[in-house]
Structure formats: structure tokens, C-alpha cells
CSV table of C-alpha atoms in Angstrom, one decimal:
chain,number,residue,atom,x,y,z
A,1,MET,CA,59.3,86.5,95.8
A,2,GLY,CA,58.4,89.9,94.4
A,3,ALA,CA,56.0,90.6,97.2
A,4,TYR,CA,58.6,89.6,99.8
A,5,ILE,CA,61.2,91.9,98.2
A,6,ILE,CA,58.6,94.8,98.2
A,7,ARG,CA,57.9,94.2,101.9
A,8,ARG,CA,61.6,94.1,102.8
A,9,VAL,CA,62.3,97.4,100.9
A,10,PHE,CA,59.4,99.1,102.7
A,11,ALA,CA,60.8,97.8,106.0
A,12,ALA,CA,64.2,99.0,105.1
A,13,ILE,CA,62.9,102.5,104.4
A,14,LEU,CA,61.1,102.6,107.8
A,15,LEU,CA,64.3,101.3,109.5
A,16,LEU,CA,66.4,104.1,107.9
A,17,ILE,CA,63.9,106.7,109.2
A,18,VAL,CA,64.1,105.2,112.6
A,19,VAL,CA,68.0,105.3,112.5
A,20,THR,CA,67.9,109.0,111.5
A,21,MET,CA,65.5,109.8,114.3
A,22,ILE,CA,67.6,108.0,116.9
A,23,THR,CA,70.8,109.7,115.7
A,24,PHE,CA,69.1,113.0,115.8
A,25,ALA,CA,67.9,112.4,119.3
A,26,ILE,CA,71.3,111.4,120.6
A,27,PHE,CA,73.0,114.5,119.2
A,28,PHE,CA,70.2,117.1,119.6
A,29,LEU,CA,67.8,115.9,122.3
A,30,VAL,CA,70.1,114.4,124.8
A,31,PRO,CA,72.2,117.6,125.3
A,32,ARG,CA,69.0,119.6,125.8
A,33,LEU,CA,67.7,117.1,128.3
A,34,ALA,CA,71.0,117.6,130.1
A,35,GLY,CA,70.3,121.3,130.4
A,36,GLU,CA,72.3,122.7,127.4
A,37,THR,CA,70.5,125.4,125.5
A,38,SER,CA,70.5,126.1,121.8
A,39,THR,CA,72.8,129.1,122.4
A,40,GLN,CA,75.3,126.9,124.2
A,41,LEU,CA,75.1,124.4,121.3
A,42,ALA,CA,75.9,127.2,118.8
A,43,ALA,CA,78.8,128.4,120.9
A,44,GLN,CA,80.7,125.3,120.0
A,45,TYR,CA,80.9,126.3,116.4
A,46,VAL,CA,82.1,129.9,116.7
A,47,GLY,CA,85.4,131.4,117.7
A,48,ARG,CA,86.4,132.6,121.2
A,49,ASP,CA,84.5,135.3,122.9
A,50,PRO,CA,81.7,135.5,120.3
A,51,SER,CA,79.3,138.4,120.2
A,52,PRO,CA,75.7,137.9,121.0
A,53,ALA,CA,74.9,138.7,117.4
A,54,ALA,CA,77.3,136.1,116.1
A,55,LEU,CA,75.9,133.5,118.4
A,56,ALA,CA,72.3,134.3,117.2
A,57,ALA,CA,73.4,134.1,113.6
A,58,VAL,CA,75.1,130.7,114.0
A,59,GLU,CA,72.1,129.5,116.1
A,60,LYS,CA,69.7,130.4,113.3
A,61,ASN,CA,71.9,129.2,110.4
A,62,LEU,CA,72.4,125.7,112.0
A,63,GLY,CA,68.7,125.5,113.0
A,64,PHE,CA,69.3,125.1,116.7
A,65,ASP,CA,66.5,127.5,117.4
A,66,GLN,CA,63.9,125.2,115.7
A,67,PRO,CA,62.0,122.4,117.3
A,68,LEU,CA,63.7,118.9,117.1
A,69,TYR,CA,61.1,117.4,114.8
A,70,GLN,CA,61.5,120.3,112.4
A,71,GLN,CA,65.3,120.0,112.3
A,72,TRP,CA,64.9,116.2,111.6
A,73,TRP,CA,62.3,116.8,108.9
A,74,GLU,CA,64.5,119.3,107.1
A,75,PHE,CA,67.4,116.8,107.2
A,76,ALA,CA,65.2,114.0,105.9
A,77,HIS,CA,63.6,116.2,103.2
A,78,GLY,CA,67.0,117.3,102.1
A,79,ILE,CA,68.1,113.8,101.4
A,80,ILE,CA,65.3,113.1,99.0
A,81,ALA,CA,64.5,116.6,97.6
A,82,GLY,CA,67.5,118.8,98.3
A,83,ARG,CA,67.7,121.8,100.6
A,84,THR,CA,68.3,125.6,100.5
A,85,PHE,CA,70.4,127.3,103.1
A,86,HIS,CA,70.0,131.0,103.8
A,87,TYR,CA,72.9,133.0,105.1
A,88,GLY,CA,71.7,136.5,105.5
A,89,PRO,CA,71.1,137.9,102.0
A,90,ASP,CA,72.8,134.9,100.4
A,91,ALA,CA,71.4,131.5,99.7
A,92,SER,CA,73.1,128.2,99.0
A,93,VAL,CA,71.4,125.3,97.2
A,94,CYS,CA,72.3,121.8,98.4
A,95,ASN,CA,71.5,119.2,95.7
A,96,VAL,CA,70.1,115.8,96.2
A,97,PRO,CA,71.0,113.8,98.3
A,98,CYS,CA,71.7,116.7,100.7
A,99,PHE,CA,73.3,115.9,104.1
A,100,GLY,CA,74.0,119.5,104.9
A,101,TYR,CA,77.2,121.4,105.2
A,102,SER,CA,80.1,120.7,107.5
A,103,PHE,CA,80.0,122.8,110.7
A,104,LYS,CA,83.8,123.1,110.5
A,105,SER,CA,84.8,123.4,106.8
A,106,HIS,CA,81.4,124.7,105.6
A,107,LEU,CA,81.7,122.4,102.6
A,108,PRO,CA,78.8,120.1,101.4
A,109,VAL,CA,79.1,116.7,103.1
A,110,TRP,CA,77.9,114.3,100.4
A,111,PRO,CA,80.7,115.1,97.8
A,112,GLU,CA,83.2,114.6,100.6
A,113,ILE,CA,81.8,111.1,101.3
A,114,THR,CA,81.4,110.1,97.7
A,115,ALA,CA,85.1,110.9,97.2
A,116,ARG,CA,86.0,108.4,100.0
A,117,ILE,CA,83.6,105.6,99.2
A,118,PRO,CA,85.9,104.1,96.4
A,119,VAL,CA,88.6,103.7,99.1
A,120,THR,CA,86.3,101.9,101.5
A,121,ALA,CA,84.7,99.8,98.8
A,122,SER,CA,88.2,98.8,97.5
A,123,LEU,CA,89.3,97.7,101.0
A,124,ALA,CA,86.1,95.9,101.8
A,125,ALA,CA,85.8,94.1,98.5
A,126,GLY,CA,89.4,92.8,98.3
A,127,ALA,CA,89.4,91.7,101.8
A,128,ALA,CA,86.0,90.0,101.4
A,129,VAL,CA,87.2,87.8,98.5
A,130,ILE,CA,90.3,86.7,100.5
A,131,TRP,CA,88.5,85.9,103.7
A,132,VAL,CA,85.6,84.1,102.1
A,133,ILE,CA,87.8,81.9,99.9
A,134,SER,CA,90.4,81.1,102.6
A,135,GLY,CA,87.9,80.9,105.5
A,136,VAL,CA,85.5,78.6,103.9
A,137,SER,CA,88.1,76.4,102.3
A,138,ILE,CA,90.0,75.9,105.7
A,139,GLY,CA,86.7,75.3,107.5
A,140,VAL,CA,85.7,72.6,105.0
A,141,LEU,CA,89.1,70.9,105.1
A,142,SER,CA,89.1,71.0,108.9
A,143,ALA,CA,85.6,69.4,109.1
A,144,LEU,CA,86.6,66.6,106.7
A,145,LYS,CA,89.9,66.0,108.6
A,146,ARG,CA,88.5,66.4,112.1
A,147,GLY,CA,91.0,65.7,114.8
A,148,SER,CA,94.0,65.7,112.4
A,149,VAL,CA,97.1,67.8,112.7
A,150,PHE,CA,95.8,70.2,110.1
A,151,ASP,CA,92.5,70.6,111.9
A,152,ARG,CA,94.2,71.4,115.2
A,153,LEU,CA,96.7,73.9,113.6
A,154,ALA,CA,94.0,75.6,111.5
A,155,MET,CA,91.6,76.0,114.5
A,156,GLY,CA,94.4,77.2,116.7
A,157,LEU,CA,95.4,79.8,114.0
A,158,ALA,CA,91.7,80.7,113.7
A,159,LEU,CA,91.5,81.2,117.4
A,160,ALA,CA,94.4,83.6,117.3
A,161,GLY,CA,92.9,85.5,114.4
A,162,VAL,CA,89.6,86.0,116.2
A,163,SER,CA,91.3,87.0,119.4
A,164,LEU,CA,93.8,89.5,118.1
A,165,PRO,CA,92.4,93.0,117.5
A,166,ILE,CA,92.7,94.5,114.1
A,167,PHE,CA,94.7,97.5,115.3
A,168,PHE,CA,97.4,95.2,116.8
A,169,THR,CA,97.7,93.0,113.7
A,170,ALA,CA,97.7,96.2,111.4
A,171,LEU,CA,100.6,97.7,113.3
A,172,ILE,CA,102.5,94.4,113.4
A,173,SER,CA,102.0,94.1,109.6
A,174,LEU,CA,103.2,97.6,109.0
A,175,ALA,CA,106.3,97.1,111.3
A,176,LEU,CA,107.3,93.9,109.6
A,177,PHE,CA,106.3,94.3,105.9
A,178,SER,CA,106.6,98.0,105.4
A,179,TYR,CA,109.4,99.1,107.7
A,180,LYS,CA,111.7,96.2,108.7
A,181,TRP,CA,111.2,94.4,105.3
A,182,PRO,CA,110.1,97.0,102.9
A,183,ILE,CA,108.0,94.8,100.7
A,184,PHE,CA,105.1,97.2,100.8
A,185,PRO,CA,106.9,100.6,101.4
A,186,ASN,CA,105.1,104.0,101.3
A,187,LEU,CA,101.6,102.7,101.5
A,188,GLN,CA,99.3,105.2,99.9
A,189,TYR,CA,95.9,104.8,98.3
A,190,VAL,CA,96.1,105.1,94.5
A,191,PRO,CA,92.7,105.2,92.5
A,192,PHE,CA,92.2,102.1,90.4
A,193,THR,CA,91.6,104.3,87.3
A,194,GLU,CA,95.1,105.9,87.6
A,195,ASN,CA,97.2,102.8,88.2
A,196,PRO,CA,95.5,99.4,88.7
A,197,ALA,CA,98.7,97.6,89.5
A,198,LEU,CA,99.8,100.2,92.1
A,199,TRP,CA,96.2,100.3,93.5
A,200,ALA,CA,96.3,96.5,94.1
A,201,LYS,CA,99.9,96.5,95.5
A,202,ASN,CA,99.2,99.2,98.1
A,203,LEU,CA,96.1,97.5,99.2
A,204,VAL,CA,97.5,94.0,99.6
A,205,LEU,CA,98.7,94.4,103.1
A,206,PRO,CA,95.4,96.0,104.4
A,207,TRP,CA,93.5,93.3,102.6
A,208,VAL,CA,95.4,90.4,104.2
A,209,THR,CA,95.4,92.0,107.6
A,210,LEU,CA,91.7,92.6,107.6
A,211,ALA,CA,91.0,89.2,106.0
A,212,PHE,CA,93.0,87.5,108.7
A,213,LEU,CA,90.5,88.5,111.3
A,214,TYR,CA,87.4,87.6,109.3
A,215,SER,CA,88.8,84.4,107.7
A,216,ALA,CA,89.5,83.0,111.2
A,217,LEU,CA,85.8,83.5,112.1
A,218,TYR,CA,84.5,82.1,108.8
A,219,ALA,CA,86.8,79.0,109.2
A,220,ARG,CA,85.3,78.3,112.6
A,221,LEU,CA,81.7,78.8,111.4
A,222,THR,CA,82.3,76.7,108.3
A,223,ARG,CA,83.8,73.9,110.3
A,224,ALA,CA,80.9,73.8,112.8
A,225,GLY,CA,78.3,73.9,110.0
A,226,MET,CA,80.0,71.2,108.0
A,227,LEU,CA,80.4,68.9,111.0
A,228,GLU,CA,76.6,69.2,111.7
A,229,THR,CA,75.6,68.9,108.1
A,230,MET,CA,77.7,65.9,107.2
A,231,ASN,CA,76.0,63.8,109.8
A,232,GLU,CA,72.5,64.4,108.3
A,233,ASP,CA,70.4,61.6,106.9
A,234,TYR,CA,70.4,63.1,103.4
A,235,ILE,CA,74.2,63.0,103.3
A,236,ARG,CA,74.2,59.3,104.0
A,237,THR,CA,71.4,58.9,101.4
A,238,ALA,CA,73.5,60.7,98.8
A,239,ARG,CA,76.5,58.5,99.5
A,240,ALA,CA,74.4,55.4,99.4
A,241,LYS,CA,73.2,56.4,95.9
A,242,GLY,CA,76.8,56.3,94.8
A,243,LEU,CA,77.5,60.0,94.3
A,244,PRO,CA,81.1,61.1,94.1
A,245,GLU,CA,82.4,62.3,97.5
A,246,ARG,CA,83.3,65.7,96.0
A,247,GLN,CA,79.7,66.2,94.9
A,248,VAL,CA,78.3,65.1,98.3
A,249,VAL,CA,80.6,67.6,100.0
A,250,VAL,CA,80.2,70.6,97.8
A,251,ARG,CA,76.7,70.2,96.5
A,252,HIS,CA,74.9,68.7,99.5
A,253,GLY,CA,77.0,69.4,102.5
A,254,LEU,CA,78.6,72.8,101.9
A,255,ARG,CA,75.5,74.3,100.3
A,256,ALA,CA,73.4,73.6,103.3
A,257,ALA,CA,76.1,74.9,105.7
A,258,LEU,CA,76.4,78.2,103.8
A,259,THR,CA,73.2,79.7,105.2
A,260,PRO,CA,74.6,81.1,108.5
A,261,ILE,CA,77.9,82.0,106.7
A,262,ILE,CA,75.9,84.2,104.1
A,263,THR,CA,74.1,85.9,107.0
A,264,VAL,CA,77.3,86.8,108.7
A,265,PHE,CA,78.9,87.8,105.4
A,266,GLY,CA,76.1,90.2,104.6
A,267,LEU,CA,76.4,91.9,108.0
A,268,ASP,CA,80.3,92.1,107.8
A,269,LEU,CA,80.4,93.5,104.3
A,270,GLY,CA,77.7,96.0,105.1
A,271,LEU,CA,79.6,97.2,108.2
A,272,LEU,CA,82.8,97.5,106.3
A,273,LEU,CA,81.2,99.4,103.4
A,274,GLY,CA,79.9,101.8,106.1
A,275,GLY,CA,83.5,102.4,107.2
A,276,ALA,CA,86.4,100.2,108.3
A,277,VAL,CA,87.3,102.6,111.0
A,278,LEU,CA,90.3,100.8,112.6
A,279,THR,CA,91.8,99.4,109.4
A,280,GLU,CA,91.6,102.8,107.6
A,281,THR,CA,93.0,104.6,110.5
A,282,ALA,CA,95.9,102.2,111.0
A,283,PHE,CA,96.9,102.2,107.3
A,284,SER,CA,96.0,105.9,106.8
A,285,LEU,CA,93.5,105.1,104.1
A,286,PRO,CA,91.3,108.2,103.3
A,287,GLY,CA,88.0,106.2,103.4
A,288,VAL,CA,84.7,106.6,105.1
A,289,GLY,CA,85.9,105.2,108.4
A,290,GLN,CA,88.7,107.7,108.7
A,291,TYR,CA,86.2,110.4,107.7
A,292,ALA,CA,83.9,109.3,110.6
A,293,VAL,CA,86.7,109.5,113.0
A,294,GLN,CA,87.5,113.0,112.0
A,295,ALA,CA,83.9,113.9,112.2
A,296,ILE,CA,83.6,112.6,115.7
A,297,ALA,CA,86.7,114.4,116.8
A,298,ASP,CA,85.4,117.7,115.4
A,299,ASN,CA,81.9,117.1,116.8
A,300,ASP,CA,80.7,117.8,113.2
A,301,LEU,CA,77.1,116.7,113.4
A,302,PRO,CA,76.2,116.8,109.6
A,303,LYS,CA,79.2,114.5,108.9
A,304,ILE,CA,78.3,112.1,111.7
A,305,MET,CA,74.6,112.0,110.5
A,306,ALA,CA,75.7,111.3,106.9
A,307,VAL,CA,78.1,108.5,107.9
A,308,THR,CA,75.5,107.0,110.2
A,309,THR,CA,72.8,107.0,107.5
A,310,LEU,CA,75.2,105.6,104.9
A,311,ALA,CA,76.4,102.8,107.2
A,312,ALA,CA,72.8,101.9,108.0
A,313,PHE,CA,71.9,101.9,104.3
A,314,PHE,CA,74.6,99.5,103.5
A,315,ILE,CA,73.8,97.2,106.3
A,316,ILE,CA,70.1,97.2,105.5
A,317,VAL,CA,70.8,96.6,101.7
A,318,ALA,CA,73.2,93.7,102.6
A,319,ASN,CA,70.6,92.1,104.7
A,320,LEU,CA,68.0,92.4,102.0
A,321,VAL,CA,70.4,90.7,99.5
A,322,VAL,CA,71.2,88.0,102.0
A,323,ASP,CA,67.6,87.2,102.5
A,324,VAL,CA,67.0,86.8,98.8
A,325,LEU,CA,70.1,84.6,98.3
A,326,TYR,CA,68.7,82.2,100.9
A,327,VAL,CA,66.4,80.6,98.3
A,328,ALA,CA,69.2,80.1,95.8
A,329,VAL,CA,71.6,78.6,98.3
A,330,ASP,CA,69.2,76.5,100.4
A,331,PRO,CA,66.0,75.2,98.7
A,332,ARG,CA,64.6,74.3,102.1
A,333,VAL,CA,64.1,78.0,102.8
A,334,ARG,CA,60.5,79.2,101.8
A,335,TYR,CA,59.0,82.6,102.4
A,336,SER,CA,55.5,82.9,103.6
């Protein structure tokens, strides 16, 4: 197990390097292949009618006059060792991890992101608890009561949940429960350390709205896995030994059916930790997703690079944790 984890961590580091390379190529190499010069790139970050001296200064400060590989190396080196930016006679030290300074606000990117991570983590964690418990429970009951009225209603609701986009359900939720019936009025994010009760109250509606989409998917996955698992020979053997039905269902049936669910859960949670873009935008939550939207609208490359790297990191770590959990959930899994 230790050797496997070491291999996976090494592969994760290589994958992060590849992600930064690809992102750099998209934002720096593709425009140049399209014929855009470094001076034209720098012109996007100065005012109207800039002087040639101002363009040259911006081009040098942002590193557009350097080769692409050198720009990427300075970015990667700054993440693990920090970086020093020179602005004429002045110098600015960017501490580890350094993702550079915003092209628009000229503020360091990493402190801005760390201030928003608790918002995204709160949204993702609360919604994940709701959708896992509700989705798996409904899926198990539907599989055990296959063809019943409950099964048909649950799967019909799950189909609606999977089909409806999150921005639609979010706006409907706001219109009903925040404006027409002001059960959750004036939704604003409040830090957990300031007021835990208000923190939870203002996140209930985003949690339920986001969980409705994912719980529908998990219910369908759980039902399909349980229907397949409950027909296996070892399930019939467990029943023939006289084990209680609850133990047969939970310990033998559900445990084996959880493997694909854990895989999907790791990917979903990693994606949400990297930024729940639509949910945060709909509910005006100042998280990483909303930060990414603003960065794209401003064409602020350091912010985009930081969000992309952070999202890739969360997804890779989530996949690593999922792979390790396979052994605990399903003893049939063995690593070579």
C-alpha cells in the first residue's frame, strides 16, 4: 500500500505539471500562433492610447518578452519557492505559494483565493453530506422495492433532478423560498467562526439546491449497483447461512455496490472544491467559482492559472483518496 501511494503521489505531481503546461500553452502559445505579438498582449493591460514606453514596461513586467518555457518555469518555481517581481527600482517579494499578481488589481492572487476557499468548502461539504445520504438511501430502497410505486416515483424524481440544470433550480429556489416565501431572506455568506447558526441557515438553500442535482445521480447509480449486486451468488449464500436481511443488504450488498459511487463522489467533490461556478454565481457566494468567473471576464491570466491549478490539485487528491478507500470498501480490490 505504501509503495502504491508513493507511485500515485508521484503521478499526481507529474499530472499537475502537465496541467500547468497545457494552461500556459492555451493562454500564451495559442495567441502567438494566431499572430498576436507580445506587445499586443501587453496592450490589453494598459489604458487607452498607451505610449511605447508604457507598453514596453508592461511587456517586461508581465514577462511577455520572455520565451514561453521560461515564463512557465518562473510560474512553477514561484509556487514551490516564491518569486521576486521587479518594477523599475522597486521589488516585490511574493511568498510561497506564489501564483503571481493580478493583472487588474495588482494584488497577490493566493491570498485572494485562500479568503474564498472556506466559502467553497462550506458549500461543497454541506451539499455532499446531503446528497450522499439521501441519494444512497433512496437508491437502496428503490432497488429493494423494484417496480413499486416508491421506486417509480423516486426514479422519476431522480430523472428530473439529473435533467434540470443547476442554474434553473437555483433561480426557482430563490424565487420561491427567498422572495415569495421569505424563509431564507437576504442570503449572504457568514463565516462559521462569526455565527455558526447563521452560517448554516444561509447555506441551507444552496446546499439543498446543489444536492438535488447530485442526489438524483447517486440514487440512480446506487439502484443500478444494488440490483446487480443483490443477484450475485455470494448474496444467496449469505441468505442461505441465515444472516439477517439487514446485514445482507448493508454489509454484503451495499458495500460491494459502493465502489463506483466512491469513484464518482471523489470526482464530484474535487470539482466542487475547485469551484462550484454556477451555484456560487446564482446565490452570489464569494467562493472560488465566482472568483474564476471574474478572472475569465477580466482576462486575468494569473487568477485563471491559480484557479486551474487549484482545481486540478483538488481533483487529483480526491482521486488518490478514492483509490486508497477501494481496499477498505471492497476487499476484492487488490493493488499490484
